[in-house]
Short mmCIF file of C-alpha atoms in Angstrom, two decimals:
data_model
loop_
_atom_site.label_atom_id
_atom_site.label_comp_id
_atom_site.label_asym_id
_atom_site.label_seq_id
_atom_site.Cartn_x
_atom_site.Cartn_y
_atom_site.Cartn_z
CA UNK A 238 -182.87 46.68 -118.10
CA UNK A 239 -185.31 44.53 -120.15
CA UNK A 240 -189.29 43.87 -118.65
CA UNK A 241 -188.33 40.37 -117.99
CA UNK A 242 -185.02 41.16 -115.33
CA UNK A 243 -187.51 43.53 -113.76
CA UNK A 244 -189.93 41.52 -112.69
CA UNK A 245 -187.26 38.76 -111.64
CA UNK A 246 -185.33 41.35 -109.39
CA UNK A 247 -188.88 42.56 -107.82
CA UNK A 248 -189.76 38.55 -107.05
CA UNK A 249 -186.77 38.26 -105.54
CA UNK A 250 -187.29 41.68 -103.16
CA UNK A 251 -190.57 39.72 -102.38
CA UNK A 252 -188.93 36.84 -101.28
CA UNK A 253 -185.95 38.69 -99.51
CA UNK A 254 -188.57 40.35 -97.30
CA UNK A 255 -190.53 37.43 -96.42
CA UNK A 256 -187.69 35.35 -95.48
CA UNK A 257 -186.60 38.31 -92.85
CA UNK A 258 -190.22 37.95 -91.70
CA UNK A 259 -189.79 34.73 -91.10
CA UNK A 260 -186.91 34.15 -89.47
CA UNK A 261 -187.79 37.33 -87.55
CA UNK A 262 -190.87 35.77 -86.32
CA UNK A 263 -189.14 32.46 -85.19
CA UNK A 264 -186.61 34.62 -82.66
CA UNK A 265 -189.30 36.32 -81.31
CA UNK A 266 -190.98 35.52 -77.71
CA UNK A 267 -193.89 32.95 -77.40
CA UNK A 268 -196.23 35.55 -75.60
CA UNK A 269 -199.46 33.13 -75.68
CA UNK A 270 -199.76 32.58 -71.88
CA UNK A 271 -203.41 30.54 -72.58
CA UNK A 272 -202.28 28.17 -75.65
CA UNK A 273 -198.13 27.74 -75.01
CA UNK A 274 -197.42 26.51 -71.79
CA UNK A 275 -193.71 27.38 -72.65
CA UNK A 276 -194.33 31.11 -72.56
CA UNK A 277 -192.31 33.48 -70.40
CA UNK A 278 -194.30 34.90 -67.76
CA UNK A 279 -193.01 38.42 -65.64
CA UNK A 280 -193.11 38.93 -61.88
CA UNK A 281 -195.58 41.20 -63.06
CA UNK A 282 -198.09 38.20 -65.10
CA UNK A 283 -197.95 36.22 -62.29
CA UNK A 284 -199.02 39.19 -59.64
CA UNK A 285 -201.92 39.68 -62.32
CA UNK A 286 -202.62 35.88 -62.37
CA UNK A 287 -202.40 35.19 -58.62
CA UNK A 288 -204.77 38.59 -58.06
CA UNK A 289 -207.27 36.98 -60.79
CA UNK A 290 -207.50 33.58 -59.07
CA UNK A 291 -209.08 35.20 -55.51
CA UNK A 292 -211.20 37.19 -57.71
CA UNK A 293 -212.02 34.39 -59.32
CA UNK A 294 -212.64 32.84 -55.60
CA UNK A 295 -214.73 35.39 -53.84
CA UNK A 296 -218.31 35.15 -53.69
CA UNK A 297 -220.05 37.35 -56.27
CA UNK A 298 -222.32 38.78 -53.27
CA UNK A 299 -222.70 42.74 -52.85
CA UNK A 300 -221.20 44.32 -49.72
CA UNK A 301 -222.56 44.29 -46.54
CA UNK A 302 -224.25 47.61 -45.67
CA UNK A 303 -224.94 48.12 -41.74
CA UNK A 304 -227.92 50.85 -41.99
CA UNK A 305 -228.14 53.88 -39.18
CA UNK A 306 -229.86 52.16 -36.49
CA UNK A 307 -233.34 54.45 -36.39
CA UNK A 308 -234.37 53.02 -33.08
CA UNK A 309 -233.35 54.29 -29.25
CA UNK A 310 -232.15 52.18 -26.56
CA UNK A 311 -233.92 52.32 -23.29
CA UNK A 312 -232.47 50.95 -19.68
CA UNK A 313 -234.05 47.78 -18.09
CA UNK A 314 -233.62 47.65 -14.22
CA UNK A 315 -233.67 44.00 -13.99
CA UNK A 316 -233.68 43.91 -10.09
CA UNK A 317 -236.80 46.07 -10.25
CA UNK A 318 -240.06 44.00 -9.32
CA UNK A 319 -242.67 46.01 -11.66
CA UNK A 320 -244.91 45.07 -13.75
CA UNK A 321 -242.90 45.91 -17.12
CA UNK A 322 -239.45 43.99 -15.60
CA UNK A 323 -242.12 40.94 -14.54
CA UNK A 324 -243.73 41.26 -18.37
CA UNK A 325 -239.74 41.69 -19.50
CA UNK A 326 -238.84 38.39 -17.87
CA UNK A 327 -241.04 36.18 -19.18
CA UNK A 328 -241.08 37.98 -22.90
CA UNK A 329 -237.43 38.40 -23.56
CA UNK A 330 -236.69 34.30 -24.21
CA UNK A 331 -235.01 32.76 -27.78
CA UNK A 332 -233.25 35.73 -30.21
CA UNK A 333 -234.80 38.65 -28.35
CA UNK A 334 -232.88 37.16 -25.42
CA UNK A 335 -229.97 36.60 -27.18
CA UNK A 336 -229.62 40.17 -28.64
CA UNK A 337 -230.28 41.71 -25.39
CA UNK A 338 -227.30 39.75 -23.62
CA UNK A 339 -225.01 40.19 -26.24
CA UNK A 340 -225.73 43.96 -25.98
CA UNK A 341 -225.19 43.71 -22.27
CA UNK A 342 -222.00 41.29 -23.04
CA UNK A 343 -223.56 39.23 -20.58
CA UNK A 344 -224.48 35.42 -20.46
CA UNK A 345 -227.67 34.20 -18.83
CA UNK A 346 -226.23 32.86 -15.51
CA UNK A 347 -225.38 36.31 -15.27
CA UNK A 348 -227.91 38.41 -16.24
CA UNK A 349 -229.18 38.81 -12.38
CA UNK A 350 -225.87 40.23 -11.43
CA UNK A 351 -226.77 43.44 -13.69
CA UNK A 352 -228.05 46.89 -12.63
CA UNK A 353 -229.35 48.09 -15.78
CA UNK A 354 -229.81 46.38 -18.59
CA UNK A 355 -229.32 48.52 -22.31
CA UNK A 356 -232.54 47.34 -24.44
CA UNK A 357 -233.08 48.32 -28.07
CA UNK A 358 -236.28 50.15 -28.64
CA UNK A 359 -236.73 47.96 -31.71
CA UNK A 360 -235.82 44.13 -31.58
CA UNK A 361 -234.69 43.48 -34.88
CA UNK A 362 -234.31 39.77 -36.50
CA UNK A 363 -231.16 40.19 -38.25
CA UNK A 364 -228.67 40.81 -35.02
CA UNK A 365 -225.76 42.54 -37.65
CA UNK A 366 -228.09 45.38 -37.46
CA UNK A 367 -227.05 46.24 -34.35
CA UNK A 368 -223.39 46.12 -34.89
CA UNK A 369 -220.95 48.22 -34.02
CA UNK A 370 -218.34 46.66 -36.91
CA UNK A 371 -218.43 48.34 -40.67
CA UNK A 372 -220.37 45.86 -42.93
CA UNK A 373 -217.85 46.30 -45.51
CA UNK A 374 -213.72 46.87 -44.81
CA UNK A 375 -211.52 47.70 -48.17
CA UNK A 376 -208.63 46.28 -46.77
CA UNK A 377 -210.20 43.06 -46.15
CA UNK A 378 -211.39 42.29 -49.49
CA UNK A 379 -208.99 39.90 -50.39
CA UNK A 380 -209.22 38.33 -47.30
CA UNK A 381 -210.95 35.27 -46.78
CA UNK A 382 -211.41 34.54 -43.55
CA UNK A 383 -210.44 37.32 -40.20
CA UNK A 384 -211.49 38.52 -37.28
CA UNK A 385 -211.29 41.47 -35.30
CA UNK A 386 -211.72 41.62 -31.01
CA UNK A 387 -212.56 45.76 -29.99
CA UNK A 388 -210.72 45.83 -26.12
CA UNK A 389 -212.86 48.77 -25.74
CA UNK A 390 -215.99 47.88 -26.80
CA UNK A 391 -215.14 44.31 -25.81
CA UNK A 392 -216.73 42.96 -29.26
CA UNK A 393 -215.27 40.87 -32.28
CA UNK A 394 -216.48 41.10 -35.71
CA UNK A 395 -216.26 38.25 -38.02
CA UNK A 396 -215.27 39.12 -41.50
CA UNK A 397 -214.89 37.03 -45.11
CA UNK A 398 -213.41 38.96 -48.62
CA UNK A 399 -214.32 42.35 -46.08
CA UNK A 400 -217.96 41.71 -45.64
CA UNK A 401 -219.12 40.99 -42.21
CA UNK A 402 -220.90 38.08 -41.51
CA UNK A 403 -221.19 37.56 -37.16
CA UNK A 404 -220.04 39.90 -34.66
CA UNK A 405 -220.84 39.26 -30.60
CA UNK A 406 -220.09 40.38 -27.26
CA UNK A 407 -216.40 39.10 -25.72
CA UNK A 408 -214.99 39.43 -22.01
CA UNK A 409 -211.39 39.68 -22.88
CA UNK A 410 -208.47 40.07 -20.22
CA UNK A 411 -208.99 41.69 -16.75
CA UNK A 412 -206.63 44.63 -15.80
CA UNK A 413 -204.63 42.65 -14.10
CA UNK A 414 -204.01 40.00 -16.71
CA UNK A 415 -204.97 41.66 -20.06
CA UNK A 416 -205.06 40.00 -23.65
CA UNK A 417 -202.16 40.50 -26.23
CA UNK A 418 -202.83 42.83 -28.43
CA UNK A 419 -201.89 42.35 -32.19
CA UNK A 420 -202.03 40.24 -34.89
CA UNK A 421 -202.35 36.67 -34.28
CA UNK A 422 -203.36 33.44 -36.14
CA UNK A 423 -205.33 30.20 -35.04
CA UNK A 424 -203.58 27.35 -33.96
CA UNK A 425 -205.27 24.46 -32.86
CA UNK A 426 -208.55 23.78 -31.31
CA UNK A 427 -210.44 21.15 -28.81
CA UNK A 428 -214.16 21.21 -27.67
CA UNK A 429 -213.17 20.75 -24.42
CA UNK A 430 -209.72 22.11 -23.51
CA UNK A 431 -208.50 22.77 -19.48
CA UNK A 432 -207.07 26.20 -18.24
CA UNK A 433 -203.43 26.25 -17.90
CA UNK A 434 -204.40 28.22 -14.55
CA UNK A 435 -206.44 25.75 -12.99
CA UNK A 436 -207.57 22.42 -13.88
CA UNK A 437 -210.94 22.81 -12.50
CA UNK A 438 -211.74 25.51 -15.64
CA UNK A 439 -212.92 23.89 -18.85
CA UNK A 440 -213.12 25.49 -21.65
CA UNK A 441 -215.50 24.59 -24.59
CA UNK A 442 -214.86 25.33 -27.99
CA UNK A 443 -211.26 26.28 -27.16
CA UNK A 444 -209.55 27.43 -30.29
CA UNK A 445 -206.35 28.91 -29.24
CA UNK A 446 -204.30 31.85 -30.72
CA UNK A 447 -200.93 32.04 -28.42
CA UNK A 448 -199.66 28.55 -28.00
CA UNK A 449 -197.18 29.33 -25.80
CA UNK A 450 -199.02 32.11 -23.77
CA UNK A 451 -202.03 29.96 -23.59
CA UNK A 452 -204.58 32.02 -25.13
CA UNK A 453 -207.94 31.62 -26.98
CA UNK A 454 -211.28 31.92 -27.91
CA UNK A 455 -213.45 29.71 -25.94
CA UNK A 456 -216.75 30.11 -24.01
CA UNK A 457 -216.93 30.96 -20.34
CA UNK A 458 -218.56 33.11 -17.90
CA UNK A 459 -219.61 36.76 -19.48
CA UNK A 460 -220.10 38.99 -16.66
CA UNK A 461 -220.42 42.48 -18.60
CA UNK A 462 -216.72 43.70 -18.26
CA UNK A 463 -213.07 41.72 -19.09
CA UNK A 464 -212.56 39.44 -16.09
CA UNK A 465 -210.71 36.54 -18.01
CA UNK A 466 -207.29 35.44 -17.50
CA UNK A 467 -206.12 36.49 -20.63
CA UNK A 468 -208.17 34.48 -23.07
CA UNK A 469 -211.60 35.56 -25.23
CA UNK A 470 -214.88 34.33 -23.60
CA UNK A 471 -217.45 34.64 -25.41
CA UNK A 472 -221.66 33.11 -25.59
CA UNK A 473 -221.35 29.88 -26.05
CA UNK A 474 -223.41 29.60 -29.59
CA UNK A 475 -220.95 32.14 -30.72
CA UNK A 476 -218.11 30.04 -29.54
CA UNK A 477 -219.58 27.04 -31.33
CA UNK A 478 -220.49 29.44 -34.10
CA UNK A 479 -216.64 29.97 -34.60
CA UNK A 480 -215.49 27.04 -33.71
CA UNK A 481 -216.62 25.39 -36.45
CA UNK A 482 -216.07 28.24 -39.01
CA UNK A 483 -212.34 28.93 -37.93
CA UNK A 484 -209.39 27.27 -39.96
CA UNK A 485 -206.62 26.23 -38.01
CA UNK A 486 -203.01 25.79 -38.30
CA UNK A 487 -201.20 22.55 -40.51
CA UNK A 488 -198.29 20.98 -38.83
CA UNK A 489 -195.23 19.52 -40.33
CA UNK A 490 -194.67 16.09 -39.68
CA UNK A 491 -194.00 15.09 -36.37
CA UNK A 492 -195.86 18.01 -35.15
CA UNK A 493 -193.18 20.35 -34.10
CA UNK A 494 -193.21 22.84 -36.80
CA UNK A 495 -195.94 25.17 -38.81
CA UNK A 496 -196.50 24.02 -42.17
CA UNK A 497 -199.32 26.68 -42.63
CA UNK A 498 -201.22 28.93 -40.45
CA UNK A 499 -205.14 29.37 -39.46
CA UNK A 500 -207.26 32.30 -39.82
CA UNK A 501 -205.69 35.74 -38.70
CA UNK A 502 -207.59 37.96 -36.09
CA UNK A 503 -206.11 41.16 -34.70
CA UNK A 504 -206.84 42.12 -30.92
CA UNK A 505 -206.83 46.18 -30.60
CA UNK A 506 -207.10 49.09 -28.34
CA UNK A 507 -208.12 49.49 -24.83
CA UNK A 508 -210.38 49.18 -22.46
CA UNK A 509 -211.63 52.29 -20.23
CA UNK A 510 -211.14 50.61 -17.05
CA UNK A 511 -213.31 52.40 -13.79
CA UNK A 512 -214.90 54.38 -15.94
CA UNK A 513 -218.56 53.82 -17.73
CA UNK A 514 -219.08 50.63 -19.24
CA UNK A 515 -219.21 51.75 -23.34
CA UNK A 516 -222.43 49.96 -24.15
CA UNK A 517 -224.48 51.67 -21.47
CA UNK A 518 -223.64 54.88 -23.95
CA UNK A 519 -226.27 53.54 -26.47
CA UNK A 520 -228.65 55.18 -24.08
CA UNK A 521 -227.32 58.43 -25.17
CA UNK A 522 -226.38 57.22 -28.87
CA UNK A 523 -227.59 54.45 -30.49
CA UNK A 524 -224.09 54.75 -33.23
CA UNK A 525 -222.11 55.70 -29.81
CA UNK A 526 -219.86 52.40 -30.22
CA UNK A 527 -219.81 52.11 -34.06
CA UNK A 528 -216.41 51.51 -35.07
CA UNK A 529 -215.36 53.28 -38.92
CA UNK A 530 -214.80 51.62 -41.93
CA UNK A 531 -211.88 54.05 -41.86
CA UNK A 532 -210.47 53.00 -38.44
CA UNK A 533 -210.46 49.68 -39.73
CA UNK A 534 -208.57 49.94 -42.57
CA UNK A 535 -206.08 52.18 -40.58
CA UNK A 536 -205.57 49.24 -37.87
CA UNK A 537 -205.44 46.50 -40.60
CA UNK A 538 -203.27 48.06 -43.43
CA UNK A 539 -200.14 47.55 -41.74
CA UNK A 540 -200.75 43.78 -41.16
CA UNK A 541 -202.62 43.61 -44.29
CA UNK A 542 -199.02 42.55 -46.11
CA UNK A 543 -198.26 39.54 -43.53
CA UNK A 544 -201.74 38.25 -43.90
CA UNK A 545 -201.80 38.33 -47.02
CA UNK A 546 -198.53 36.11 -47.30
CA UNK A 547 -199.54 33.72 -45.02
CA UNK A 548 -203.06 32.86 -46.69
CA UNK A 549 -201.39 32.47 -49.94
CA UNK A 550 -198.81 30.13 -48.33
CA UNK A 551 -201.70 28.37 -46.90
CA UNK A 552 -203.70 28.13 -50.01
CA UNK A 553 -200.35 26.49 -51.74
CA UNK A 554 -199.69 24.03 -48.50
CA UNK A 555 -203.53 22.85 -49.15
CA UNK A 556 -202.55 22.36 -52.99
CA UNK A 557 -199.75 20.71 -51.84
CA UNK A 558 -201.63 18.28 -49.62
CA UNK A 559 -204.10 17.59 -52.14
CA UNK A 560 -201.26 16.56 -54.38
CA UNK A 561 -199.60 14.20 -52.11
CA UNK A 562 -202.88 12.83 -51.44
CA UNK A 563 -203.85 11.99 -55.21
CA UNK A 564 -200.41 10.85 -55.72
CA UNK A 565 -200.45 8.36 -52.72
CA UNK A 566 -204.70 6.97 -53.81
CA UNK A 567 -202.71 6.96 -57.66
CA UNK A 568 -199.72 4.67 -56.05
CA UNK A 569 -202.24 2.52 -54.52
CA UNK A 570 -204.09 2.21 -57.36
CA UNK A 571 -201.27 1.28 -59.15
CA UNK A 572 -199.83 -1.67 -56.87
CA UNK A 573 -203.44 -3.33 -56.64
CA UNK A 574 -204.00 -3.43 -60.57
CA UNK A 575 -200.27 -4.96 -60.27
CA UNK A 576 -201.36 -7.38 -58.07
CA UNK A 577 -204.56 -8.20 -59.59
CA UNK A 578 -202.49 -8.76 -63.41
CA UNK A 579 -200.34 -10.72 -61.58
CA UNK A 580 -202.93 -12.89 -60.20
CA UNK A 581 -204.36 -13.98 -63.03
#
């Protein structure tokens, strides 16, 4: 074989291979998610995706650490007439008030109908330091907005992507007519909503969590132990608090059926009823209510999946809304520049 039908049969090996290439390349996949919109994207992707956009959405803030409380607690007989419950009364007014009520789960009408009041050594500024709740909960990190009500500490923490941001005291349901325990979600709310069981109660702040059982969060009378009807009193700055924090439930139209649903809570355990009240145990313990990050996660995990499925059904019914809405201001936009051309 001469030089010259070498080189030929080599160029055209060349070529062979690069046409195989070629065509080989144009079957193949577009994998570019970022640059072609026409990629194919596994169950898998969009799981990825999906978990990078609340990433993406949750505050770049470190978690909330609830140090050891290294003060005492010390009991305050308010009926006593000495001269350190005289000096008490007129010292304990604004926060320091506030903290020792909430302690006490009592409201100020109230407080006169204590024995003994529990009193932290050490009034701090910051009121989560006295918390029973976890600062931080695992399970909760993808979470953007939940709450949790302790029956037998008769406390609720308030919790966004597992940090805690508010906890208070709560009276929940007497023996007699306790609160459902559970998972829940908020429906609607009203600043000033009657009791189903009498029309002399009002409620203020009402956001309610059992339409058809008639239960909510609301403020009311806090005597120190559960003596509602069912529903969650609490202070009434912490039922403003939450009343303007909460999200609540989106209606189809016509108003008969869910479109979406408002921010989960979960209502757990049990109270020990005739027995010692559990904050009166600080005075042995200062940690003697703390609940575990642990016990937490243990109570939450098995909701964790249904929450999780409604907030992402929320967060595409919002989308949604926002759509329709730009689409309708678009149309409107439209017909008036009609109307204008037409004009002139």
């Amino acid at each position: 074989m001469t030089l010259f039908k070498i080189k030929n049969l080599f160029t055209l090996i060349i070529l062979s291979a690069s046409l195989i290439y070629c065509k080989k390349d144009e079957s193949a996949p577009l994998t570019d998610k970022k640059n072609n919109p026409t990629a194919t994207i596994s169950s898998n992707d969009k799981e990825e995706d999906n978990k990078q956009i609340v990433e993406d959405e949750k505050p770049k803030i470190p978690d909330v650490v609830i140090p050891r409380k290294d003060f005492g607690f010390y009991p305050w007989i308010y009926k006593n007439t000495d001269s350190v419950s005289v000096r008490n009364k007129k010292e304990f007014t604004g926060k320091t008030l506030y903290t020792i009520l909430a302690l006490n789960r009592l409201d100020k009408a109230n407080i006169g109908a204590a024995d003994t009041l529990v009193v932290p050594a050490k009034i701090e500024e910051d009121f989560l330091i006295y918390s029973p709740f976890p600062g931080h909960v695992t399970t909760l990190e993808n979470v953007k907005k939940f709450v949790f009500f302790s029956y037998p500490i008769q406390a609720f923490g308030v919790y966004e992507y597992g940090n805690l941001i508010k906890w208070g005291p709560t009276s929940m349901g007497k023996k007699a007519t306790q609160t459902k325990r559970g998972l829940m979600f908020a429906n609607w709310k009203k600043e000033v909503a009657i009791s189903t069981v009498s029309d002399e109660w009002k409620l203020r702040w009402n956001v309610n969590v059992a339409n058809f059982d008639g239960i909510g969060w609301h403020q009311y009378a806090m005597p120190g132990y559960p003596a509602s009807h069912s529903c969650l009193r609490m202070l009434e700055e912490d039922a403003k608090w939450m009343y303007s924090w909460v999200d609540t439930w989106i209606l189809n139209k016509g108003g008969q059926t869910t479109r979406a649903k408002g921010t989960p809570l979960i209502v757990y355990g049990d109270y020990p009823w005739g027995k010692r009240r559990p904050w009166k145990k600080l005075l042995d313990s200062p940690d003697a209510n703390n609940i575990s990050e642990d016990e937490m996660n243990k109570i939450i995990e098995p909701q964790l999946a249904t929450i999780m499925k409604e907030q992402e059904n929320r967060d595409n019914v919002v989308q949604q809304i926002e759509l329709e809405k730009k689409a309708k201001a678009d149309s409107l936009l439209a017909l008036k520049t009609k109307d204008s051309s037409n004009l002139n």
